[in-house]
mmCIF file of C-alpha atoms in Angstrom:
data_model
loop_
_atom_site.group_PDB
_atom_site.id
_atom_site.type_symbol
_atom_site.label_atom_id
_atom_site.label_comp_id
_atom_site.label_asym_id
_atom_site.label_seq_id
_atom_site.Cartn_x
_atom_site.Cartn_y
_atom_site.Cartn_z
ATOM 1 C CA UNK A 1 6.659 26.536 -120.900
ATOM 2 C CA UNK A 2 8.544 27.210 -117.704
ATOM 3 C CA UNK A 3 11.521 25.016 -116.882
ATOM 4 C CA UNK A 4 12.353 25.261 -113.196
ATOM 5 C CA UNK A 5 15.862 24.011 -112.300
ATOM 6 C CA UNK A 6 16.786 23.406 -108.655
ATOM 7 C CA UNK A 7 19.670 21.743 -106.853
ATOM 8 C CA UNK A 8 22.567 22.203 -104.485
ATOM 9 C CA UNK A 9 25.462 24.581 -104.945
ATOM 10 C CA UNK A 10 27.992 23.405 -107.563
ATOM 11 C CA UNK A 11 25.437 20.894 -108.889
ATOM 12 C CA UNK A 12 25.274 22.177 -112.468
ATOM 13 C CA UNK A 13 22.041 24.206 -112.430
ATOM 14 C CA UNK A 14 23.499 27.163 -114.298
ATOM 15 C CA UNK A 15 25.334 24.976 -116.802
ATOM 16 C CA UNK A 16 22.094 23.104 -117.520
ATOM 17 C CA UNK A 17 20.189 26.398 -117.896
ATOM 18 C CA UNK A 18 22.841 27.694 -120.313
ATOM 19 C CA UNK A 19 22.685 24.500 -122.393
ATOM 20 C CA UNK A 20 18.878 24.682 -122.471
ATOM 21 C CA UNK A 21 19.107 28.309 -123.588
ATOM 22 C CA UNK A 22 21.387 27.225 -126.424
ATOM 23 C CA UNK A 23 19.242 24.222 -127.391
ATOM 24 C CA UNK A 24 15.710 25.630 -127.022
ATOM 25 C CA UNK A 25 16.425 29.365 -127.335
ATOM 26 C CA UNK A 26 14.448 29.999 -124.124
ATOM 27 C CA UNK A 27 15.660 32.923 -122.011
ATOM 28 C CA UNK A 28 16.670 32.092 -118.475
ATOM 29 C CA UNK A 29 16.492 33.853 -115.164
ATOM 30 C CA UNK A 30 19.150 33.137 -112.570
ATOM 31 C CA UNK A 31 17.671 33.535 -109.114
ATOM 32 C CA UNK A 32 21.220 34.354 -107.973
ATOM 33 C CA UNK A 33 21.181 37.424 -110.233
ATOM 34 C CA UNK A 34 17.870 38.513 -108.752
ATOM 35 C CA UNK A 35 19.253 37.910 -105.235
ATOM 36 C CA UNK A 36 22.347 40.001 -105.880
ATOM 37 C CA UNK A 37 20.288 42.748 -107.519
ATOM 38 C CA UNK A 38 18.141 43.041 -104.398
ATOM 39 C CA UNK A 39 21.162 42.942 -102.087
ATOM 40 C CA UNK A 40 23.353 45.371 -104.063
ATOM 41 C CA UNK A 41 20.500 47.816 -104.632
ATOM 42 C CA UNK A 42 19.905 48.030 -100.889
ATOM 43 C CA UNK A 43 16.328 46.771 -101.253
ATOM 44 C CA UNK A 44 17.069 44.196 -98.537
ATOM 45 C CA UNK A 45 19.438 44.042 -95.581
ATOM 46 C CA UNK A 46 19.976 40.304 -96.140
ATOM 47 C CA UNK A 47 23.395 38.962 -97.080
ATOM 48 C CA UNK A 48 24.227 36.228 -99.628
ATOM 49 C CA UNK A 49 24.814 33.773 -96.752
ATOM 50 C CA UNK A 50 21.261 33.992 -95.347
ATOM 51 C CA UNK A 51 19.816 31.219 -97.518
ATOM 52 C CA UNK A 52 16.561 30.507 -95.654
ATOM 53 C CA UNK A 53 15.655 34.170 -95.343
ATOM 54 C CA UNK A 54 16.574 34.770 -98.992
ATOM 55 C CA UNK A 55 14.330 31.896 -100.072
ATOM 56 C CA UNK A 56 11.417 33.470 -98.167
ATOM 57 C CA UNK A 57 12.226 36.867 -99.698
ATOM 58 C CA UNK A 58 12.776 35.708 -103.298
ATOM 59 C CA UNK A 59 10.054 33.054 -103.580
ATOM 60 C CA UNK A 60 7.100 35.464 -103.949
ATOM 61 C CA UNK A 61 8.946 37.478 -106.600
ATOM 62 C CA UNK A 62 9.987 34.402 -108.609
ATOM 63 C CA UNK A 63 6.486 32.909 -108.240
ATOM 64 C CA UNK A 64 4.882 35.994 -109.758
ATOM 65 C CA UNK A 65 7.449 36.158 -112.586
ATOM 66 C CA UNK A 66 6.584 32.540 -113.421
ATOM 67 C CA UNK A 67 2.837 33.221 -113.304
ATOM 68 C CA UNK A 68 3.246 36.221 -115.583
ATOM 69 C CA UNK A 69 5.260 34.198 -118.098
ATOM 70 C CA UNK A 70 2.656 31.399 -118.081
ATOM 71 C CA UNK A 71 -0.229 33.862 -118.489
ATOM 72 C CA UNK A 72 1.550 35.433 -121.452
ATOM 73 C CA UNK A 73 2.408 32.017 -122.971
ATOM 74 C CA UNK A 74 6.111 32.821 -122.768
ATOM 75 C CA UNK A 75 8.926 30.327 -122.388
ATOM 76 C CA UNK A 76 11.356 30.822 -119.514
ATOM 77 C CA UNK A 77 14.028 28.836 -117.720
ATOM 78 C CA UNK A 78 14.323 29.705 -114.020
ATOM 79 C CA UNK A 79 17.303 28.301 -112.152
ATOM 80 C CA UNK A 80 18.631 28.649 -108.683
ATOM 81 C CA UNK A 81 19.078 27.297 -105.227
ATOM 82 C CA UNK A 82 16.257 29.321 -103.680
ATOM 83 C CA UNK A 83 13.330 27.188 -104.823
ATOM 84 C CA UNK A 84 11.351 25.917 -101.825
ATOM 85 C CA UNK A 85 10.890 22.170 -101.499
ATOM 86 C CA UNK A 86 7.109 22.668 -101.542
ATOM 87 C CA UNK A 87 7.161 25.077 -104.513
ATOM 88 C CA UNK A 88 4.121 23.382 -106.110
ATOM 89 C CA UNK A 89 1.922 24.698 -103.285
ATOM 90 C CA UNK A 90 2.402 28.206 -104.708
ATOM 91 C CA UNK A 91 0.651 27.367 -107.993
ATOM 92 C CA UNK A 92 -2.745 26.072 -108.985
ATOM 93 C CA UNK A 93 -3.185 23.477 -111.728
ATOM 94 C CA UNK A 94 -3.454 25.947 -114.609
ATOM 95 C CA UNK A 95 0.106 27.094 -113.849
ATOM 96 C CA UNK A 96 1.501 23.676 -112.955
ATOM 97 C CA UNK A 97 0.536 22.371 -116.397
ATOM 98 C CA UNK A 98 3.094 24.753 -117.896
ATOM 99 C CA UNK A 99 5.955 24.105 -115.453
ATOM 100 C CA UNK A 100 8.576 21.370 -115.818
ATOM 101 C CA UNK A 101 10.687 20.807 -112.700
ATOM 102 C CA UNK A 102 14.257 19.500 -112.792
ATOM 103 C CA UNK A 103 16.387 18.912 -109.714
ATOM 104 C CA UNK A 104 20.068 18.051 -110.027
ATOM 105 C CA UNK A 105 21.917 16.353 -107.173
ATOM 106 C CA UNK A 106 25.184 14.482 -106.807
ATOM 107 C CA UNK A 107 25.750 11.195 -105.022
ATOM 108 C CA UNK A 108 28.328 10.946 -102.225
ATOM 109 C CA UNK A 109 30.426 8.641 -104.403
ATOM 110 C CA UNK A 110 30.384 11.148 -107.272
ATOM 111 C CA UNK A 111 31.441 13.960 -104.935
ATOM 112 C CA UNK A 112 34.237 11.835 -103.439
ATOM 113 C CA UNK A 113 35.675 10.845 -106.811
ATOM 114 C CA UNK A 114 35.150 14.165 -108.647
ATOM 115 C CA UNK A 115 35.556 16.849 -105.978
ATOM 116 C CA UNK A 116 38.455 18.710 -107.599
ATOM 117 C CA UNK A 117 36.688 18.630 -110.965
ATOM 118 C CA UNK A 118 33.453 19.916 -109.387
ATOM 119 C CA UNK A 119 35.320 22.835 -107.796
ATOM 120 C CA UNK A 120 37.217 23.580 -111.014
ATOM 121 C CA UNK A 121 33.905 24.093 -112.844
ATOM 122 C CA UNK A 122 32.444 26.317 -110.126
ATOM 123 C CA UNK A 123 32.896 29.466 -112.218
ATOM 124 C CA UNK A 124 32.166 28.084 -115.692
ATOM 125 C CA UNK A 125 29.127 30.340 -116.221
ATOM 126 C CA UNK A 126 29.126 32.747 -113.271
ATOM 127 C CA UNK A 127 32.226 33.869 -111.413
ATOM 128 C CA UNK A 128 32.375 32.786 -107.789
ATOM 129 C CA UNK A 129 34.274 35.392 -105.818
ATOM 130 C CA UNK A 130 34.622 33.172 -102.748
ATOM 131 C CA UNK A 131 34.474 29.395 -103.052
ATOM 132 C CA UNK A 132 36.279 28.638 -99.781
ATOM 133 C CA UNK A 133 33.108 27.203 -98.207
ATOM 134 C CA UNK A 134 33.032 24.404 -100.788
ATOM 135 C CA UNK A 135 34.317 21.228 -99.154
ATOM 136 C CA UNK A 136 33.524 17.564 -99.726
ATOM 137 C CA UNK A 137 31.555 17.497 -96.479
ATOM 138 C CA UNK A 138 29.605 20.668 -97.321
ATOM 139 C CA UNK A 139 28.720 19.380 -100.810
ATOM 140 C CA UNK A 140 27.501 16.081 -99.389
ATOM 141 C CA UNK A 141 25.447 17.841 -96.720
ATOM 142 C CA UNK A 142 23.900 20.231 -99.271
ATOM 143 C CA UNK A 143 23.073 17.425 -101.698
ATOM 144 C CA UNK A 144 21.511 15.269 -98.960
ATOM 145 C CA UNK A 145 19.358 18.219 -97.916
ATOM 146 C CA UNK A 146 18.251 18.811 -101.523
ATOM 147 C CA UNK A 147 17.499 15.138 -102.158
ATOM 148 C CA UNK A 148 15.606 14.655 -98.889
ATOM 149 C CA UNK A 149 13.696 17.928 -99.153
ATOM 150 C CA UNK A 150 12.481 17.554 -102.722
ATOM 151 C CA UNK A 151 11.842 13.805 -102.540
ATOM 152 C CA UNK A 152 9.761 14.262 -99.378
ATOM 153 C CA UNK A 153 7.615 16.627 -101.455
ATOM 154 C CA UNK A 154 7.196 14.065 -104.238
ATOM 155 C CA UNK A 155 9.737 15.484 -106.675
ATOM 156 C CA UNK A 156 11.957 13.402 -108.943
ATOM 157 C CA UNK A 157 15.707 13.963 -108.579
ATOM 158 C CA UNK A 158 18.270 13.618 -111.361
ATOM 159 C CA UNK A 159 21.109 12.007 -109.429
ATOM 160 C CA UNK A 160 24.569 12.461 -110.910
ATOM 161 C CA UNK A 161 26.455 9.268 -110.102
ATOM 162 C CA UNK A 162 29.114 8.737 -112.766
ATOM 163 C CA UNK A 163 29.471 11.265 -115.574
ATOM 164 C CA UNK A 164 28.230 14.834 -115.288
ATOM 165 C CA UNK A 165 28.049 15.522 -119.036
ATOM 166 C CA UNK A 166 26.107 12.300 -119.687
ATOM 167 C CA UNK A 167 23.634 13.196 -116.920
ATOM 168 C CA UNK A 168 23.114 16.700 -118.335
ATOM 169 C CA UNK A 169 22.726 15.326 -121.869
ATOM 170 C CA UNK A 170 20.123 12.865 -120.589
ATOM 171 C CA UNK A 171 18.169 15.676 -118.904
ATOM 172 C CA UNK A 172 18.285 17.722 -122.112
ATOM 173 C CA UNK A 173 16.934 14.776 -124.099
ATOM 174 C CA UNK A 174 14.209 13.917 -121.556
ATOM 175 C CA UNK A 175 12.878 17.424 -121.040
ATOM 176 C CA UNK A 176 12.016 18.447 -124.558
ATOM 177 C CA UNK A 177 9.621 21.322 -124.003
ATOM 178 C CA UNK A 178 6.188 21.265 -125.521
ATOM 179 C CA UNK A 179 5.228 24.184 -127.740
ATOM 180 C CA UNK A 180 1.978 25.604 -128.954
ATOM 181 C CA UNK A 181 1.535 25.133 -132.706
ATOM 182 C CA UNK A 182 1.483 28.885 -133.310
ATOM 183 C CA UNK A 183 4.859 29.191 -131.537
ATOM 184 C CA UNK A 184 6.443 27.002 -134.199
ATOM 185 C CA UNK A 185 5.267 29.175 -137.107
#
């Protein structure tokens, strides 16, 4: 089972992945870690700010990691902001059967009423060295782009409107992974 978690910056992707790791004991891959490994190793001249180019660069690598995990009947959580809106086009049905997609997004009202709280949790799992770009307007713009992009490709969005923890708990309860019988033994 592959659990693919997408969403805008500060939307809770990494927190959800961490909670899934704790609940299901599935390892997780942060696409941000892969991005920084490529950048810091000098294997690309791209910078962390070049989101579109990074998506094009990282997508083939992440796609093949996912395929390998499916082929080996391994469980894996993959989370990050570099998942193309049309990600399903990269997989045929035998892979798609083993992938569960989750997209987290926040409503404008939630961002307006919880902005300081959202920013205060920005480094809960991974340390953000520079969070100065995070403004109410930027969060709204990013979330609109995520919602529009994934919905236009037929994806369901988990919209956080009132309580972040309740929304995450609901996702955890709704996305109970399936397991092969031999995995349970």
